[in-house]
Amino acid sequence: MHILVTNDDGVTAPGLLALAQAVRPFGKVSILAPDRNWSASGHVKTLDRPLRVRPVVLTDGSEALACDGAPSDCVALAHAGFFDEKIDLVVSGINPYANLGHDVTYSGTVTAAMEAAIWEMPAVAFSVDSPDNHLGLVDYAATAAIATQVVESVIQYGIAPHLLLNVNVPYLPLEQIKGMQITRQGLRVYHEQFDKREDPRGKPYYWSIGSVPGGIPERGTDVGALAEGYVSITPIQLDLTAYHWLPELNTWKFGPKVSEQG
Ligand code: MN
């Protein structure tokens, strides 16, 4: 079992080290992750420049590789040329903040797993719902223990092709976590706001100042599971087709071309 560990917070992030240590019991671990923070960068494909990789040593002495591309670039590179040995599983994280609902399209943690799904590598994204105002360093211990359990099951049962698991863990001591809940994506509530300012040359610029998103804690959703103290495990697919709306769209009558209208 060859496991690739990546993340979107950068190769030196403590969450990555916690995840790498959590999956070590299952096989050979390779760490290839961005050399800087790519949080909220979405699903990236770097085409306009080459990617460079350099070795780094993490704080526990383990060898890792830092790449100047995005998380999804790291996964594509790992899959298609960097390693001689085939990758059997991709794990991404541990992100210090939850990735729920529509977050999955913004999240570098999740889009790294999406890239793996494209290449038919089983993949799991791990995030912990630490509060924005927590004091001191984020504690990854409980999420790392959960990651070990989830990866054990992934190896046992397998993930269907082109799917990934998005795992979010409540920020609680392990003994206070109530269990695992299989969920669907819930609804995030974003507070988008831009502050309009003026640069020294008098030109306007816009700075995103939206506060931390909330969510609707509906039962059965990722948001709901975390609110109840459960680990949320959501199977994610890249087919974003709105199947329920296909019949409605098929009733549309598309008129003649504009140029042909009287
Ligand atoms: Mn991040």
PDB file of C-alpha atoms and ligand atoms in Angstrom:
ATOM      1  CA  MET A   1       0.000   0.000   0.000  1.00  0.00           C
ATOM      2  CA  HIS A   2       1.548   3.262  -1.219  1.00  0.00           C
ATOM      3  CA  ILE A   3      -0.170   6.284   0.356  1.00  0.00           C
ATOM      4  CA  LEU A   4       0.267   9.850  -0.874  1.00  0.00           C
ATOM      5  CA  VAL A   5      -0.205  12.547   1.761  1.00  0.00           C
ATOM      6  CA  THR A   6      -0.864  16.095   0.614  1.00  0.00           C
ATOM      7  CA  ASN A   7      -2.681  19.190   1.860  1.00  0.00           C
ATOM      8  CA  ASP A   8      -3.460  22.796   0.989  1.00  0.00           C
ATOM      9  CA  ASP A   9      -1.860  24.516   3.983  1.00  0.00           C
ATOM     10  CA  GLY A  10       1.685  23.797   2.901  1.00  0.00           C
ATOM     11  CA  VAL A  11       4.038  20.894   3.509  1.00  0.00           C
ATOM     12  CA  THR A  12       5.186  22.195   6.905  1.00  0.00           C
ATOM     13  CA  ALA A  13       1.660  22.500   8.327  1.00  0.00           C
ATOM     14  CA  PRO A  14       1.214  20.485  11.554  1.00  0.00           C
ATOM     15  CA  GLY A  15      -2.047  18.988  10.255  1.00  0.00           C
ATOM     16  CA  LEU A  16      -0.172  17.253   7.430  1.00  0.00           C
ATOM     17  CA  LEU A  17       2.326  15.731   9.812  1.00  0.00           C
ATOM     18  CA  ALA A  18      -0.492  14.462  12.047  1.00  0.00           C
ATOM     19  CA  LEU A  19      -2.162  12.836   9.010  1.00  0.00           C
ATOM     20  CA  ALA A  20       1.078  11.293   7.733  1.00  0.00           C
ATOM     21  CA  GLN A  21       1.687   9.744  11.159  1.00  0.00           C
ATOM     22  CA  ALA A  22      -1.935   8.513  11.289  1.00  0.00           C
ATOM     23  CA  VAL A  23      -1.623   6.543   8.031  1.00  0.00           C
ATOM     24  CA  ARG A  24       1.934   5.194   8.523  1.00  0.00           C
ATOM     25  CA  PRO A  25       0.702   1.856   9.940  1.00  0.00           C
ATOM     26  CA  PHE A  26      -0.936   1.032   6.583  1.00  0.00           C
ATOM     27  CA  GLY A  27       2.066   1.076   4.273  1.00  0.00           C
ATOM     28  CA  LYS A  28       4.611   3.233   2.536  1.00  0.00           C
ATOM     29  CA  VAL A  29       3.878   6.937   2.922  1.00  0.00           C
ATOM     30  CA  SER A  30       5.020   9.554   0.421  1.00  0.00           C
ATOM     31  CA  ILE A  31       4.490  13.222   1.215  1.00  0.00           C
ATOM     32  CA  LEU A  32       4.208  15.631  -1.722  1.00  0.00           C
ATOM     33  CA  ALA A  33       2.519  18.889  -0.832  1.00  0.00           C
ATOM     34  CA  PRO A  34       2.582  22.576  -1.776  1.00  0.00           C
ATOM     35  CA  ASP A  35       5.462  24.727  -0.545  1.00  0.00           C
ATOM     36  CA  ARG A  36       3.019  27.415   0.607  1.00  0.00           C
ATOM     37  CA  ASN A  37      -0.587  27.884   1.702  1.00  0.00           C
ATOM     38  CA  TRP A  38      -3.196  27.321  -1.026  1.00  0.00           C
ATOM     39  CA  SER A  39      -6.282  27.371   1.181  1.00  0.00           C
ATOM     40  CA  ALA A  40      -9.448  28.351  -0.739  1.00  0.00           C
ATOM     41  CA  SER A  41      -7.603  28.082  -4.059  1.00  0.00           C
ATOM     42  CA  GLY A  42     -10.099  25.656  -5.621  1.00  0.00           C
ATOM     43  CA  HIS A  43      -9.264  23.034  -8.215  1.00  0.00           C
ATOM     44  CA  VAL A  44      -6.138  24.242  -9.978  1.00  0.00           C
ATOM     45  CA  LYS A  45      -4.270  23.046 -13.063  1.00  0.00           C
ATOM     46  CA  THR A  46      -0.974  24.858 -13.539  1.00  0.00           C
ATOM     47  CA  LEU A  47      -0.202  25.018 -17.252  1.00  0.00           C
ATOM     48  CA  ASP A  48       1.704  28.253 -17.769  1.00  0.00           C
ATOM     49  CA  ARG A  49       4.893  27.309 -15.938  1.00  0.00           C
ATOM     50  CA  PRO A  50       6.816  24.206 -14.919  1.00  0.00           C
ATOM     51  CA  LEU A  51       6.431  22.614 -11.503  1.00  0.00           C
ATOM     52  CA  ARG A  52       9.463  22.247  -9.276  1.00  0.00           C
ATOM     53  CA  VAL A  53       9.878  19.823  -6.386  1.00  0.00           C
ATOM     54  CA  ARG A  54      12.453  19.985  -3.595  1.00  0.00           C
ATOM     55  CA  PRO A  55      13.054  17.713  -0.608  1.00  0.00           C
ATOM     56  CA  VAL A  56      12.266  18.945   2.887  1.00  0.00           C
ATOM     57  CA  VAL A  57      12.488  17.357   6.326  1.00  0.00           C
ATOM     58  CA  LEU A  58       9.497  17.637   8.654  1.00  0.00           C
ATOM     59  CA  THR A  59       9.742  18.288  12.394  1.00  0.00           C
ATOM     60  CA  ASP A  60       9.567  14.561  13.238  1.00  0.00           C
ATOM     61  CA  GLY A  61      12.497  13.903  10.899  1.00  0.00           C
ATOM     62  CA  SER A  62      10.411  12.376   8.109  1.00  0.00           C
ATOM     63  CA  GLU A  63      11.270  13.137   4.507  1.00  0.00           C
ATOM     64  CA  ALA A  64       8.785  15.085   2.424  1.00  0.00           C
ATOM     65  CA  LEU A  65       8.628  16.853  -0.923  1.00  0.00           C
ATOM     66  CA  ALA A  66       7.606  20.471  -1.410  1.00  0.00           C
ATOM     67  CA  CYS A  67       6.149  21.470  -4.775  1.00  0.00           C
ATOM     68  CA  ASP A  68       5.560  25.008  -6.032  1.00  0.00           C
ATOM     69  CA  GLY A  69       2.208  24.019  -7.526  1.00  0.00           C
ATOM     70  CA  ALA A  70      -1.298  23.780  -6.077  1.00  0.00           C
ATOM     71  CA  PRO A  71      -2.573  20.775  -4.085  1.00  0.00           C
ATOM     72  CA  SER A  72      -4.264  19.353  -7.211  1.00  0.00           C
ATOM     73  CA  ASP A  73      -0.997  19.838  -9.146  1.00  0.00           C
ATOM     74  CA  CYS A  74       0.799  17.786  -6.485  1.00  0.00           C
ATOM     75  CA  VAL A  75      -1.667  14.920  -6.886  1.00  0.00           C
ATOM     76  CA  ALA A  76      -1.517  14.984 -10.696  1.00  0.00           C
ATOM     77  CA  LEU A  77       2.280  15.046 -10.591  1.00  0.00           C
ATOM     78  CA  ALA A  78       2.426  12.226  -8.069  1.00  0.00           C
ATOM     79  CA  HIS A  79       0.101  10.154 -10.241  1.00  0.00           C
ATOM     80  CA  ALA A  80       1.624  10.810 -13.628  1.00  0.00           C
ATOM     81  CA  GLY A  81       5.341  10.754 -13.395  1.00  0.00           C
ATOM     82  CA  PHE A  82       6.934  11.687 -10.117  1.00  0.00           C
ATOM     83  CA  PHE A  83       6.864   8.356  -8.314  1.00  0.00           C
ATOM     84  CA  ASP A  84       7.942   5.065  -9.860  1.00  0.00           C
ATOM     85  CA  GLU A  85       5.630   3.187  -7.532  1.00  0.00           C
ATOM     86  CA  LYS A  86       1.873   3.397  -8.191  1.00  0.00           C
ATOM     87  CA  ILE A  87      -0.191   5.291  -5.598  1.00  0.00           C
ATOM     88  CA  ASP A  88      -2.969   3.251  -3.967  1.00  0.00           C
ATOM     89  CA  LEU A  89      -4.534   5.930  -1.775  1.00  0.00           C
ATOM     90  CA  VAL A  90      -4.441   9.719  -1.477  1.00  0.00           C
ATOM     91  CA  VAL A  91      -5.149  11.464   1.818  1.00  0.00           C
ATOM     92  CA  SER A  92      -5.370  15.249   2.066  1.00  0.00           C
ATOM     93  CA  GLY A  93      -5.253  17.399   5.183  1.00  0.00           C
ATOM     94  CA  ILE A  94      -5.701  17.681   8.024  1.00  0.00           C
ATOM     95  CA  ASN A  95      -7.189  21.079   7.296  1.00  0.00           C
ATOM     96  CA  PRO A  96      -7.562  23.172  10.467  1.00  0.00           C
ATOM     97  CA  TYR A  97     -11.070  24.320   9.467  1.00  0.00           C
ATOM     98  CA  ALA A  98     -14.148  22.416   8.295  1.00  0.00           C
ATOM     99  CA  ASN A  99     -14.951  21.998   4.597  1.00  0.00           C
ATOM    100  CA  LEU A 100     -18.725  21.708   4.397  1.00  0.00           C
ATOM    101  CA  GLY A 101     -21.415  22.165   1.757  1.00  0.00           C
ATOM    102  CA  HIS A 102     -20.293  24.451  -1.034  1.00  0.00           C
ATOM    103  CA  ASP A 103     -16.864  24.804   0.596  1.00  0.00           C
ATOM    104  CA  VAL A 104     -15.770  21.737  -1.356  1.00  0.00           C
ATOM    105  CA  THR A 105     -15.437  23.801  -4.540  1.00  0.00           C
ATOM    106  CA  TYR A 106     -13.209  26.375  -2.802  1.00  0.00           C
ATOM    107  CA  SER A 107     -11.188  23.973  -0.691  1.00  0.00           C
ATOM    108  CA  GLY A 108      -7.680  23.027  -1.729  1.00  0.00           C
ATOM    109  CA  THR A 109      -7.890  20.136   0.749  1.00  0.00           C
ATOM    110  CA  VAL A 110     -10.929  18.672  -1.022  1.00  0.00           C
ATOM    111  CA  THR A 111      -9.888  19.547  -4.580  1.00  0.00           C
ATOM    112  CA  ALA A 112      -6.642  17.630  -4.048  1.00  0.00           C
ATOM    113  CA  ALA A 113      -8.858  14.595  -3.369  1.00  0.00           C
ATOM    114  CA  MET A 114     -10.964  15.513  -6.420  1.00  0.00           C
ATOM    115  CA  GLU A 115      -7.848  15.392  -8.578  1.00  0.00           C
ATOM    116  CA  ALA A 116      -7.163  11.911  -7.219  1.00  0.00           C
ATOM    117  CA  ALA A 117     -10.746  10.884  -8.071  1.00  0.00           C
ATOM    118  CA  ILE A 118     -10.201  11.977 -11.683  1.00  0.00           C
ATOM    119  CA  TRP A 119      -7.265   9.582 -11.905  1.00  0.00           C
ATOM    120  CA  GLU A 120      -9.198   6.786 -10.173  1.00  0.00           C
ATOM    121  CA  MET A 121      -7.113   6.882  -7.026  1.00  0.00           C
ATOM    122  CA  PRO A 122      -9.161   6.385  -3.845  1.00  0.00           C
ATOM    123  CA  ALA A 123      -8.987   9.623  -1.889  1.00  0.00           C
ATOM    124  CA  VAL A 124     -10.051  11.069   1.445  1.00  0.00           C
ATOM    125  CA  ALA A 125     -10.000  14.719   2.514  1.00  0.00           C
ATOM    126  CA  PHE A 126      -9.743  15.367   6.256  1.00  0.00           C
ATOM    127  CA  SER A 127     -10.686  18.594   8.012  1.00  0.00           C
ATOM    128  CA  VAL A 128     -11.237  19.474  11.648  1.00  0.00           C
ATOM    129  CA  ASP A 129     -13.842  22.025  12.680  1.00  0.00           C
ATOM    130  CA  SER A 130     -11.631  24.083  14.966  1.00  0.00           C
ATOM    131  CA  PRO A 131     -13.255  27.357  15.984  1.00  0.00           C
ATOM    132  CA  ASP A 132     -11.936  30.491  14.332  1.00  0.00           C
ATOM    133  CA  ASN A 133     -11.169  32.018  17.740  1.00  0.00           C
ATOM    134  CA  HIS A 134      -9.428  29.017  19.324  1.00  0.00           C
ATOM    135  CA  LEU A 135      -6.416  29.805  21.475  1.00  0.00           C
ATOM    136  CA  GLY A 136      -2.962  28.394  20.728  1.00  0.00           C
ATOM    137  CA  LEU A 137      -2.168  25.633  18.264  1.00  0.00           C
ATOM    138  CA  VAL A 138      -4.885  23.458  16.738  1.00  0.00           C
ATOM    139  CA  ASP A 139      -5.012  20.013  18.385  1.00  0.00           C
ATOM    140  CA  TYR A 140      -5.055  17.360  15.642  1.00  0.00           C
ATOM    141  CA  ALA A 141      -4.903  14.310  17.929  1.00  0.00           C
ATOM    142  CA  ALA A 142      -8.585  13.316  17.757  1.00  0.00           C
ATOM    143  CA  THR A 143      -8.803  13.889  13.997  1.00  0.00           C
ATOM    144  CA  ALA A 144      -5.646  11.849  13.456  1.00  0.00           C
ATOM    145  CA  ALA A 145      -7.182   8.967  15.427  1.00  0.00           C
ATOM    146  CA  ILE A 146     -10.365   9.259  13.323  1.00  0.00           C
ATOM    147  CA  ALA A 147      -8.230   9.334  10.153  1.00  0.00           C
ATOM    148  CA  THR A 148      -6.628   6.037  11.137  1.00  0.00           C
ATOM    149  CA  GLN A 149     -10.094   4.477  11.576  1.00  0.00           C
ATOM    150  CA  VAL A 150     -11.430   5.886   8.297  1.00  0.00           C
ATOM    151  CA  VAL A 151      -8.390   4.823   6.272  1.00  0.00           C
ATOM    152  CA  GLU A 152      -8.587   1.333   7.755  1.00  0.00           C
ATOM    153  CA  SER A 153     -12.184   1.073   6.489  1.00  0.00           C
ATOM    154  CA  VAL A 154     -11.283   2.584   3.106  1.00  0.00           C
ATOM    155  CA  ILE A 155      -8.640  -0.109   2.663  1.00  0.00           C
ATOM    156  CA  GLN A 156     -11.091  -2.796   3.794  1.00  0.00           C
ATOM    157  CA  TYR A 157     -14.129  -1.764   1.712  1.00  0.00           C
ATOM    158  CA  GLY A 158     -12.649   0.331  -1.124  1.00  0.00           C
ATOM    159  CA  ILE A 159     -14.120   3.495  -2.648  1.00  0.00           C
ATOM    160  CA  ALA A 160     -16.061   3.338  -5.945  1.00  0.00           C
ATOM    161  CA  PRO A 161     -14.135   4.790  -8.916  1.00  0.00           C
ATOM    162  CA  HIS A 162     -14.180   8.580  -9.384  1.00  0.00           C
ATOM    163  CA  LEU A 163     -15.512   9.225  -5.884  1.00  0.00           C
ATOM    164  CA  LEU A 164     -13.827  10.676  -2.840  1.00  0.00           C
ATOM    165  CA  LEU A 165     -14.708  10.941   0.818  1.00  0.00           C
ATOM    166  CA  ASN A 166     -14.919  14.320   2.506  1.00  0.00           C
ATOM    167  CA  VAL A 167     -14.366  13.790   6.228  1.00  0.00           C
ATOM    168  CA  ASN A 168     -14.995  16.520   8.775  1.00  0.00           C
ATOM    169  CA  VAL A 169     -14.295  16.015  12.451  1.00  0.00           C
ATOM    170  CA  PRO A 170     -15.782  18.059  15.314  1.00  0.00           C
ATOM    171  CA  TYR A 171     -13.217  19.871  17.438  1.00  0.00           C
ATOM    172  CA  LEU A 172     -13.720  17.690  20.501  1.00  0.00           C
ATOM    173  CA  PRO A 173     -11.605  15.286  22.546  1.00  0.00           C
ATOM    174  CA  LEU A 174     -11.835  11.800  20.982  1.00  0.00           C
ATOM    175  CA  GLU A 175     -13.952  10.395  23.830  1.00  0.00           C
ATOM    176  CA  GLN A 176     -16.541  13.131  23.332  1.00  0.00           C
ATOM    177  CA  ILE A 177     -17.022  12.400  19.614  1.00  0.00           C
ATOM    178  CA  LYS A 178     -20.311  10.494  19.297  1.00  0.00           C
ATOM    179  CA  GLY A 179     -19.399   8.399  16.248  1.00  0.00           C
ATOM    180  CA  MET A 180     -19.389   8.496  12.453  1.00  0.00           C
ATOM    181  CA  GLN A 181     -22.301   9.787  10.407  1.00  0.00           C
ATOM    182  CA  ILE A 182     -22.633   9.257   6.649  1.00  0.00           C
ATOM    183  CA  THR A 183     -23.908  12.557   5.329  1.00  0.00           C
ATOM    184  CA  ARG A 184     -24.810  14.622   2.290  1.00  0.00           C
ATOM    185  CA  GLN A 185     -23.581  18.135   1.653  1.00  0.00           C
ATOM    186  CA  GLY A 186     -25.415  20.713   3.713  1.00  0.00           C
ATOM    187  CA  LEU A 187     -25.862  24.407   3.182  1.00  0.00           C
ATOM    188  CA  ARG A 188     -23.195  26.852   4.171  1.00  0.00           C
ATOM    189  CA  VAL A 189     -24.202  30.424   4.902  1.00  0.00           C
ATOM    190  CA  TYR A 190     -21.544  32.761   3.598  1.00  0.00           C
ATOM    191  CA  HIS A 191     -21.208  36.363   4.684  1.00  0.00           C
ATOM    192  CA  GLU A 192     -19.568  37.781   1.590  1.00  0.00           C
ATOM    193  CA  GLN A 193     -18.528  41.367   1.772  1.00  0.00           C
ATOM    194  CA  PHE A 194     -15.901  43.469   0.059  1.00  0.00           C
ATOM    195  CA  ASP A 195     -14.320  46.591   1.443  1.00  0.00           C
ATOM    196  CA  LYS A 196     -13.769  49.127  -1.322  1.00  0.00           C
ATOM    197  CA  ARG A 197     -10.621  51.153  -0.830  1.00  0.00           C
ATOM    198  CA  GLU A 198      -8.406  53.367  -2.898  1.00  0.00           C
ATOM    199  CA  ASP A 199      -4.801  52.658  -3.784  1.00  0.00           C
ATOM    200  CA  PRO A 200      -2.109  55.396  -3.596  1.00  0.00           C
ATOM    201  CA  ARG A 201      -2.772  56.181  -7.260  1.00  0.00           C
ATOM    202  CA  GLY A 202      -6.462  56.776  -6.647  1.00  0.00           C
ATOM    203  CA  LYS A 203      -7.616  53.528  -8.236  1.00  0.00           C
ATOM    204  CA  PRO A 204     -10.204  51.455  -6.351  1.00  0.00           C
ATOM    205  CA  TYR A 205      -9.506  47.944  -5.067  1.00  0.00           C
ATOM    206  CA  TYR A 206     -11.723  45.444  -3.273  1.00  0.00           C
ATOM    207  CA  TRP A 207     -10.733  43.377  -0.253  1.00  0.00           C
ATOM    208  CA  SER A 208     -12.809  40.391   0.818  1.00  0.00           C
ATOM    209  CA  ILE A 209     -13.707  40.875   4.489  1.00  0.00           C
ATOM    210  CA  GLY A 210     -16.493  38.323   4.826  1.00  0.00           C
ATOM    211  CA  SER A 211     -16.661  36.746   8.277  1.00  0.00           C
ATOM    212  CA  VAL A 212     -16.431  33.001   9.004  1.00  0.00           C
ATOM    213  CA  PRO A 213     -19.268  31.145   7.249  1.00  0.00           C
ATOM    214  CA  GLY A 214     -22.066  29.581   9.232  1.00  0.00           C
ATOM    215  CA  GLY A 215     -24.328  26.756   8.136  1.00  0.00           C
ATOM    216  CA  ILE A 216     -27.792  25.254   8.409  1.00  0.00           C
ATOM    217  CA  PRO A 217     -27.439  22.274  10.781  1.00  0.00           C
ATOM    218  CA  GLU A 218     -29.988  20.054   9.032  1.00  0.00           C
ATOM    219  CA  ARG A 219     -29.981  16.413  10.139  1.00  0.00           C
ATOM    220  CA  GLY A 220     -28.286  14.111   7.642  1.00  0.00           C
ATOM    221  CA  THR A 221     -25.957  16.811   6.358  1.00  0.00           C
ATOM    222  CA  ASP A 222     -22.295  17.467   7.017  1.00  0.00           C
ATOM    223  CA  VAL A 223     -23.173  20.677   8.877  1.00  0.00           C
ATOM    224  CA  GLY A 224     -25.741  18.815  10.981  1.00  0.00           C
ATOM    225  CA  ALA A 225     -23.385  15.973  11.918  1.00  0.00           C
ATOM    226  CA  LEU A 226     -20.713  18.340  13.230  1.00  0.00           C
ATOM    227  CA  ALA A 227     -23.307  20.337  15.166  1.00  0.00           C
ATOM    228  CA  GLU A 228     -24.381  17.092  16.892  1.00  0.00           C
ATOM    229  CA  GLY A 229     -20.806  16.056  17.711  1.00  0.00           C
ATOM    230  CA  TYR A 230     -20.427  13.381  15.020  1.00  0.00           C
ATOM    231  CA  VAL A 231     -17.721  12.878  12.413  1.00  0.00           C
ATOM    232  CA  SER A 232     -19.213  13.669   8.998  1.00  0.00           C
ATOM    233  CA  ILE A 233     -18.302  11.391   6.082  1.00  0.00           C
ATOM    234  CA  THR A 234     -19.679  12.594   2.736  1.00  0.00           C
ATOM    235  CA  PRO A 235     -19.140  10.682  -0.510  1.00  0.00           C
ATOM    236  CA  ILE A 236     -18.420  13.279  -3.220  1.00  0.00           C
ATOM    237  CA  GLN A 237     -18.628  12.867  -6.975  1.00  0.00           C
ATOM    238  CA  LEU A 238     -17.347  15.187  -9.687  1.00  0.00           C
ATOM    239  CA  ASP A 239     -20.472  14.763 -11.829  1.00  0.00           C
ATOM    240  CA  LEU A 240     -22.194  18.036 -10.922  1.00  0.00           C
ATOM    241  CA  THR A 241     -25.092  17.497 -13.354  1.00  0.00           C
ATOM    242  CA  ALA A 242     -28.409  18.565 -11.805  1.00  0.00           C
ATOM    243  CA  TYR A 243     -30.276  15.375 -12.724  1.00  0.00           C
ATOM    244  CA  HIS A 244     -33.480  16.462 -10.962  1.00  0.00           C
ATOM    245  CA  TRP A 245     -33.719  19.499 -13.237  1.00  0.00           C
ATOM    246  CA  LEU A 246     -33.004  17.749 -16.557  1.00  0.00           C
ATOM    247  CA  PRO A 247     -36.737  17.067 -17.266  1.00  0.00           C
ATOM    248  CA  GLU A 248     -37.592  20.735 -16.624  1.00  0.00           C
ATOM    249  CA  LEU A 249     -34.775  21.962 -18.863  1.00  0.00           C
ATOM    250  CA  ASN A 250     -35.925  19.572 -21.570  1.00  0.00           C
ATOM    251  CA  THR A 251     -39.297  21.338 -21.712  1.00  0.00           C
ATOM    252  CA  TRP A 252     -37.645  24.571 -22.821  1.00  0.00           C
ATOM    253  CA  LYS A 253     -38.406  25.607 -26.390  1.00  0.00           C
ATOM    254  CA  PHE A 254     -35.387  27.232 -27.932  1.00  0.00           C
ATOM    255  CA  GLY A 255     -36.522  29.879 -30.412  1.00  0.00           C
ATOM    256  CA  PRO A 256     -35.059  30.718 -33.795  1.00  0.00           C
ATOM    257  CA  LYS A 257     -31.721  32.411 -33.919  1.00  0.00           C
ATOM    258  CA  VAL A 258     -31.799  36.096 -32.993  1.00  0.00           C
ATOM    259  CA  SER A 259     -30.785  37.023 -36.566  1.00  0.00           C
ATOM    260  CA  GLU A 260     -33.847  35.218 -37.943  1.00  0.00           C
ATOM    261  CA  GLN A 261     -36.327  37.014 -35.698  1.00  0.00           C
ATOM    262  CA  GLY A 262     -38.579  39.535 -37.444  1.00  0.00           C
TER     263      GLY A 262
HETATM  264 MN    MN B   1      -6.296  24.925   4.276  1.00  0.00          MN
END
